[in-house]
mmCIF file of C-alpha atoms in Angstrom:
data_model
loop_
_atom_site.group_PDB
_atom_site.id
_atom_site.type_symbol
_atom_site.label_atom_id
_atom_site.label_comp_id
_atom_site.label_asym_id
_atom_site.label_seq_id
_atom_site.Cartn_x
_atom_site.Cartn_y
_atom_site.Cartn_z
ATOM 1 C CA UNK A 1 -21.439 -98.503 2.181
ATOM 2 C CA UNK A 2 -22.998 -95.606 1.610
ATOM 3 C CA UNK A 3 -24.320 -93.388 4.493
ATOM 4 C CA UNK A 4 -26.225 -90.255 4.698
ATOM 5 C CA UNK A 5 -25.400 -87.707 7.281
ATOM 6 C CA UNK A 6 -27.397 -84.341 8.056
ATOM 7 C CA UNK A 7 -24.982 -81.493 9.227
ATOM 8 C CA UNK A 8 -26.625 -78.012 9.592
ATOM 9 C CA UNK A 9 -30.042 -79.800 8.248
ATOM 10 C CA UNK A 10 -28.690 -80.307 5.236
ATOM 11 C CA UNK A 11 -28.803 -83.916 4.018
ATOM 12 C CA UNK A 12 -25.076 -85.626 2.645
ATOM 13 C CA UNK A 13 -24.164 -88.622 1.669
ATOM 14 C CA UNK A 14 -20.911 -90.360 1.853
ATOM 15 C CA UNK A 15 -19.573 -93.298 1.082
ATOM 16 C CA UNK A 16 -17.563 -95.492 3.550
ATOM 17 C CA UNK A 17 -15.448 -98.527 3.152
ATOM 18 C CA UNK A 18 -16.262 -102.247 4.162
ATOM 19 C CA UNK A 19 -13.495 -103.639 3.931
ATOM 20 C CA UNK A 20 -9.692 -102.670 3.618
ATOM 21 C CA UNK A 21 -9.518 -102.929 -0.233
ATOM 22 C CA UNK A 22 -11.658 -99.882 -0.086
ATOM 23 C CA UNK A 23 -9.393 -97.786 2.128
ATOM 24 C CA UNK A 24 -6.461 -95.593 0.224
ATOM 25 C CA UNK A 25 -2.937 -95.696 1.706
ATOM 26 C CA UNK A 26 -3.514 -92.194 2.312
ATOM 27 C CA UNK A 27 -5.953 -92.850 4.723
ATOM 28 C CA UNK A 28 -4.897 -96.017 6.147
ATOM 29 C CA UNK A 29 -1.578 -94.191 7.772
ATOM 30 C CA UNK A 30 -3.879 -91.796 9.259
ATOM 31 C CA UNK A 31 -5.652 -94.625 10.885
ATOM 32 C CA UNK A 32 -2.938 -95.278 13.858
ATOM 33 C CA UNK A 33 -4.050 -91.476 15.322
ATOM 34 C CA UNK A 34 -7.820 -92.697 15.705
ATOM 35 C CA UNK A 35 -6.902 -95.412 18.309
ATOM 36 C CA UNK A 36 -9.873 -97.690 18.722
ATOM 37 C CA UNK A 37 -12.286 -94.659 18.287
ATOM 38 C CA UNK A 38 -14.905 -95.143 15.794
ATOM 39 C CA UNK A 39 -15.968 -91.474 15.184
ATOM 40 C CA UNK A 40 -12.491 -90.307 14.685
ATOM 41 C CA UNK A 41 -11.986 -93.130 11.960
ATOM 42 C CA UNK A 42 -15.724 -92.168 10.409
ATOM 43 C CA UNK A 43 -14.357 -88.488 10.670
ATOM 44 C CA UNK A 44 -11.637 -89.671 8.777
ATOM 45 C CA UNK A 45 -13.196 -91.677 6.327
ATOM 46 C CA UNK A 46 -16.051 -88.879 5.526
ATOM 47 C CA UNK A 47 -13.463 -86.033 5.659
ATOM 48 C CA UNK A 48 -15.707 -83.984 8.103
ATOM 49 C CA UNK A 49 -14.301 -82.767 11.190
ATOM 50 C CA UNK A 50 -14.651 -85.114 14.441
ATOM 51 C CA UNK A 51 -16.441 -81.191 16.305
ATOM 52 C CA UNK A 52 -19.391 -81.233 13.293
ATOM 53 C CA UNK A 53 -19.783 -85.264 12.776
ATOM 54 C CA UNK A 54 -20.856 -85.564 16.628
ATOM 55 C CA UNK A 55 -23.424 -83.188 16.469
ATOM 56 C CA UNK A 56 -24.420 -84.297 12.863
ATOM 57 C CA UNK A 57 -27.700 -86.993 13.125
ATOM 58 C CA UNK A 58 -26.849 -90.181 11.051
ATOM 59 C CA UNK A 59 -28.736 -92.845 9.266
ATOM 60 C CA UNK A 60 -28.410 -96.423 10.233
ATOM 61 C CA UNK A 61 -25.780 -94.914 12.751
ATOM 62 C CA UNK A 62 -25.608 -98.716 14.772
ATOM 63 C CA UNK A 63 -25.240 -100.483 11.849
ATOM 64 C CA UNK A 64 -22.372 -98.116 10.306
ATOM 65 C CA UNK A 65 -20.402 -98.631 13.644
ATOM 66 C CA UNK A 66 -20.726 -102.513 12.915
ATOM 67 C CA UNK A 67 -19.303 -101.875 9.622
ATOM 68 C CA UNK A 68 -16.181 -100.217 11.044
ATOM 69 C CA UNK A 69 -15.070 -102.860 12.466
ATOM 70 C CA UNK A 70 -13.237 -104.587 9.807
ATOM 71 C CA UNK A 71 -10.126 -101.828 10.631
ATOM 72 C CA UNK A 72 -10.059 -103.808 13.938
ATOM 73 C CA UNK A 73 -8.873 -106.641 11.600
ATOM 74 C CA UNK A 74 -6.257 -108.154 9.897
ATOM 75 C CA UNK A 75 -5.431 -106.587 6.641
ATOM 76 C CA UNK A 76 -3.943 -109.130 3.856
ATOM 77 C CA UNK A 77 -0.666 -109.867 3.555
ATOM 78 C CA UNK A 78 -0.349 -111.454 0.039
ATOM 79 C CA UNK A 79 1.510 -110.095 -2.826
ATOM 80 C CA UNK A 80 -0.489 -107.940 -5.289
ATOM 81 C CA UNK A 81 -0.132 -108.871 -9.115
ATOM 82 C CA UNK A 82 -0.797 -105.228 -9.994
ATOM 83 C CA UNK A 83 -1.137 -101.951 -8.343
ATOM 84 C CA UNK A 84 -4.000 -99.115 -9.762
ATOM 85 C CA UNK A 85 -3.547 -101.354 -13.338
ATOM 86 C CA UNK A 86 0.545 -101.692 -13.048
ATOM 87 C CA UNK A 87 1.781 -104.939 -13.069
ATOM 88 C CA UNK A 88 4.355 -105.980 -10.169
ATOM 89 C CA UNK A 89 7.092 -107.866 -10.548
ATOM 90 C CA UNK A 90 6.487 -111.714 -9.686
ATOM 91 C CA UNK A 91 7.710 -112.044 -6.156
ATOM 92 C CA UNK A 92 9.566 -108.666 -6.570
ATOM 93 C CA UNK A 93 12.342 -109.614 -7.814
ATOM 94 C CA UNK A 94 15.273 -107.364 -8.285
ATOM 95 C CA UNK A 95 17.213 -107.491 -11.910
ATOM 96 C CA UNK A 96 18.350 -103.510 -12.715
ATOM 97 C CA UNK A 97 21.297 -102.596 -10.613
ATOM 98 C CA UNK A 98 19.602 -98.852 -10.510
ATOM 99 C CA UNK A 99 16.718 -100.071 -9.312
ATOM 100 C CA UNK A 100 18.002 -102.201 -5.984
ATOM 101 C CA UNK A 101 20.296 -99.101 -5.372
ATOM 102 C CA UNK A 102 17.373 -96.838 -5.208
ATOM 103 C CA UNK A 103 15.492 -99.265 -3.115
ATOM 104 C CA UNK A 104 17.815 -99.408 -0.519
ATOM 105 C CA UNK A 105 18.998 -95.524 -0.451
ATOM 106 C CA UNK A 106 15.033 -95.198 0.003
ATOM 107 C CA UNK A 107 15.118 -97.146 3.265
ATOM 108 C CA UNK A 108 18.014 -96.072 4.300
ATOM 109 C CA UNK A 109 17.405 -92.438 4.406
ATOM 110 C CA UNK A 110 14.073 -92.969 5.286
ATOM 111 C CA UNK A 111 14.026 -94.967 8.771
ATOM 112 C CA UNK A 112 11.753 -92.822 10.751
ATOM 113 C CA UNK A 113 9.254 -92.441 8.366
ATOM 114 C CA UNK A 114 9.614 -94.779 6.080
ATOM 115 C CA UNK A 115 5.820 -95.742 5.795
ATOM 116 C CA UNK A 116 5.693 -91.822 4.193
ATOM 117 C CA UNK A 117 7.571 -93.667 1.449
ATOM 118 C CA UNK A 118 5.981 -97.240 0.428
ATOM 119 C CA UNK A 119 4.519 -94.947 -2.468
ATOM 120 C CA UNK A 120 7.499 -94.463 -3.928
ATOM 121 C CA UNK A 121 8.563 -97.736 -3.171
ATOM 122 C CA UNK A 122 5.817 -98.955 -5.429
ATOM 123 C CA UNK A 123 7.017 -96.773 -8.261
ATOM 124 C CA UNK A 124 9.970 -97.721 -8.139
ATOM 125 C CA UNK A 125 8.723 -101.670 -9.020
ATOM 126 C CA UNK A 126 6.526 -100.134 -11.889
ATOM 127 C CA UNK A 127 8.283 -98.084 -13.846
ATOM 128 C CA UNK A 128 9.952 -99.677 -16.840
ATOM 129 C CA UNK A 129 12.048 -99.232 -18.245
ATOM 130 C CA UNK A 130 13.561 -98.049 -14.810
ATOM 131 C CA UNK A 131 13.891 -94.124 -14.223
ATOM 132 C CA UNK A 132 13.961 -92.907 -10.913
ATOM 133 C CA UNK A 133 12.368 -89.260 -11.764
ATOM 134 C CA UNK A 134 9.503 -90.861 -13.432
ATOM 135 C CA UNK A 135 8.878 -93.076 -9.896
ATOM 136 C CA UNK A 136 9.125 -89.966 -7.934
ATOM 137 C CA UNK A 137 6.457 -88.660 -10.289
ATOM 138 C CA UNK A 138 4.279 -91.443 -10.195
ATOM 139 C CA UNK A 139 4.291 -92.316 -6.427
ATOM 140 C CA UNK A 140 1.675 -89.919 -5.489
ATOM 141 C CA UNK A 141 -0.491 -91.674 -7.350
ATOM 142 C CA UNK A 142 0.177 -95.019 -5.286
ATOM 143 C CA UNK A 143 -1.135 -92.816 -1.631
ATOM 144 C CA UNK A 144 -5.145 -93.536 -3.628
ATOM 145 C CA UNK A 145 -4.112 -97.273 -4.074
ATOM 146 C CA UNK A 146 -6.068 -99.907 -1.463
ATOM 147 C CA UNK A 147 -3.706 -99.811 1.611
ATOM 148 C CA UNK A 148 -2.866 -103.240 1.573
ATOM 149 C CA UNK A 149 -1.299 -103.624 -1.940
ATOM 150 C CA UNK A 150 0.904 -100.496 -0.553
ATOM 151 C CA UNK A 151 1.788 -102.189 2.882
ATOM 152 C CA UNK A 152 2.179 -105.688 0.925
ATOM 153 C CA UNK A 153 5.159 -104.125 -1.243
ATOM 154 C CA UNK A 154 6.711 -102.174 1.203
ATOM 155 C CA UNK A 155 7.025 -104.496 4.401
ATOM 156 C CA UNK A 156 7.957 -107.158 1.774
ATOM 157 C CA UNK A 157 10.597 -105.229 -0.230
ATOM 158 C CA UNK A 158 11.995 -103.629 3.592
ATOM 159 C CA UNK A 159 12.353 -107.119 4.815
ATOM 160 C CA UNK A 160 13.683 -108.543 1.481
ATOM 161 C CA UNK A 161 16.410 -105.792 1.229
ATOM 162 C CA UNK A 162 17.627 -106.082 5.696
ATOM 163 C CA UNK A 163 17.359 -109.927 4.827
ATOM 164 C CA UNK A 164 19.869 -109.597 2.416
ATOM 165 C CA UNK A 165 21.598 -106.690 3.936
ATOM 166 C CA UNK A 166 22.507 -109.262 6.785
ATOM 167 C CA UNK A 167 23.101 -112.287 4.957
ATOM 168 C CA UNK A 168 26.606 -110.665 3.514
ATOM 169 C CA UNK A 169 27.622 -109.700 7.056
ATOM 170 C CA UNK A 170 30.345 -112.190 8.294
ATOM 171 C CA UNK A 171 30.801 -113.273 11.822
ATOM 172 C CA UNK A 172 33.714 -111.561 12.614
ATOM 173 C CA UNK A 173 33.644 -110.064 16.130
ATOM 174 C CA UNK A 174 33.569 -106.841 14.413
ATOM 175 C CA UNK A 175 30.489 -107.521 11.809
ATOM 176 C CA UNK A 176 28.781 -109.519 14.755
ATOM 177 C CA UNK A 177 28.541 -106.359 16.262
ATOM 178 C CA UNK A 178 27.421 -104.344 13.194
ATOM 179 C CA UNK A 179 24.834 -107.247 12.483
ATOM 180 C CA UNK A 180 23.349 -106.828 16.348
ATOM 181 C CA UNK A 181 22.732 -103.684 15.413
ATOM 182 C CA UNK A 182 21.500 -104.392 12.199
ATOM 183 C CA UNK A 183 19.190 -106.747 13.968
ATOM 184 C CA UNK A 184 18.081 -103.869 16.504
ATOM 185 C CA UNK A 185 17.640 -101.506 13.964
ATOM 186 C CA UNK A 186 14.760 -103.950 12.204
ATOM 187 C CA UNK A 187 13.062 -105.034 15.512
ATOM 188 C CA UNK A 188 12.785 -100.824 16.202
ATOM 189 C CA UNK A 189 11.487 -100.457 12.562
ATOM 190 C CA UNK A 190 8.961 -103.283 13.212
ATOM 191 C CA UNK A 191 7.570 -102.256 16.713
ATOM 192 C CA UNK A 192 6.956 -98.743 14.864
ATOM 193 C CA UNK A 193 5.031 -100.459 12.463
ATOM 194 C CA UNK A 194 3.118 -102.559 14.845
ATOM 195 C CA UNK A 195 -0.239 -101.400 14.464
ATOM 196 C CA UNK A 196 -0.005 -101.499 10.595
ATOM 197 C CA UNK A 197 1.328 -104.894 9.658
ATOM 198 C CA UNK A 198 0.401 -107.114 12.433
ATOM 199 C CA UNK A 199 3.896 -108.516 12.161
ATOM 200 C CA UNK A 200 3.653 -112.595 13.173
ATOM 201 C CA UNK A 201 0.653 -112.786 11.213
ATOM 202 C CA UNK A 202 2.703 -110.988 8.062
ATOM 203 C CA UNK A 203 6.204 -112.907 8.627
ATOM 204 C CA UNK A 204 4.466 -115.754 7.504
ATOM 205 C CA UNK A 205 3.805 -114.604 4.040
ATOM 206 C CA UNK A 206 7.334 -113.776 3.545
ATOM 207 C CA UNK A 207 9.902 -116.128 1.855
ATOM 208 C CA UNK A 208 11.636 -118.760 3.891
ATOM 209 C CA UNK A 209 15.053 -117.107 3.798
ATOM 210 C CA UNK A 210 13.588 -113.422 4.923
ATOM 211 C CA UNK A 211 11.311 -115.574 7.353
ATOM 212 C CA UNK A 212 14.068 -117.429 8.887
ATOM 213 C CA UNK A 213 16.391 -114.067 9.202
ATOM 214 C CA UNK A 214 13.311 -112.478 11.119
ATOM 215 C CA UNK A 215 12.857 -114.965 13.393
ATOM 216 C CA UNK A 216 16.405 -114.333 14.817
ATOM 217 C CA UNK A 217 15.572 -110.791 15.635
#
């Protein structure tokens, strides 16, 4: 939508997103510090500080504040196809052994901010044939792709990988223990992510053996 503002009396116009396809990852992780306030998220989404946009005079200013609403919402939680014009593999699967051992060092040294790293995640799906330094390269570009594609791939591909993580634990009193944690470890990672991936909502658009392993948590 687009929306013209008048700082200083001099007229701008900006464009600001309807909908979440229209908001960049970038953005989108910045979107947990604005709370339920609508000016910070237009300050965000106009890149003008929150100080000038509320003494700036704005067009259509009751209507624009309806239109924020949608980041109140639900994003979607199905799979993309592609990502910015790369294709993803079909349910994500896994087949290069350099790949899946990249995926999981990724979340593994990444726990408290792994959401600072669904970019590279992404990369690491697209590149092909499969090179590491070329998805480090490419990931920034993945921070400009609509936030839900981004958050699709990564809460998929972190569940996939703990899923699977878990299933190979045995019940031994010793790997009991080590899957507890395991377990505590996810529901942590989850409650983190809470405002981004509305978790019941997104469990259900996961496979019924990741579904099933999250449910126990």
């Amino acid at each position: 939508m687009k929306t013209e503002l008048t700082l200083n009396g001099i007229k701008v116009v900006k464009d600001i997103p309807e909908t979440w396809d229209k908001v960049p990852f970038k953005q989108f992780k910045k979107l947990a510090e604005c709370g339920t306030d609508r000016v910070k998220k237009l300050s965000l989404f106009t890149d003008i500080d929150e100080v000038t946009l509320r003494k700036a005079e704005i067009k259509n200013l009751d209507t624009l504040m309806e239109v924020l609403r949608f980041t109140e919402k639900e994003t979607k939680y199905e799979l993309p196809l592609e990502v910015l014009g790369h294709k993803i593999p079909h349910n994500l699967e896994v087949e290069n052994i350099a790949r899946y051992a990249d995926l999981q060092k990724i979340i593994d040294e990444n726990k408290e901010n792994i959401l600072d790293f669904y970019p590279l995640i992404v990369a690491t799906y697209v590149v092909n044939p499969y090179d590491y330094k070329e998805a480090e390269k490419l990931a920034s570009k993945f921070e400009y792709a609509p936030c839900w594609e981004v958050m699709a791939i990564g809460n998929f591909t972190l569940a996939k990988l703990l899923a699977s993580r878990a299933s190979m634990l045995k019940l031994s009193h010793p790997e009991a223990t080590r899957l507890r944690r395991l377990r505590r470890d996810i529901r942590n990672w989850l409650l983190r992510l809470v405002f981004t991936i509305h978790y019941f909502s997104w469990k259900k658009s996961l496979p019924s053996p990741e579904r099933n392993f999250l449910s126990g948590l």
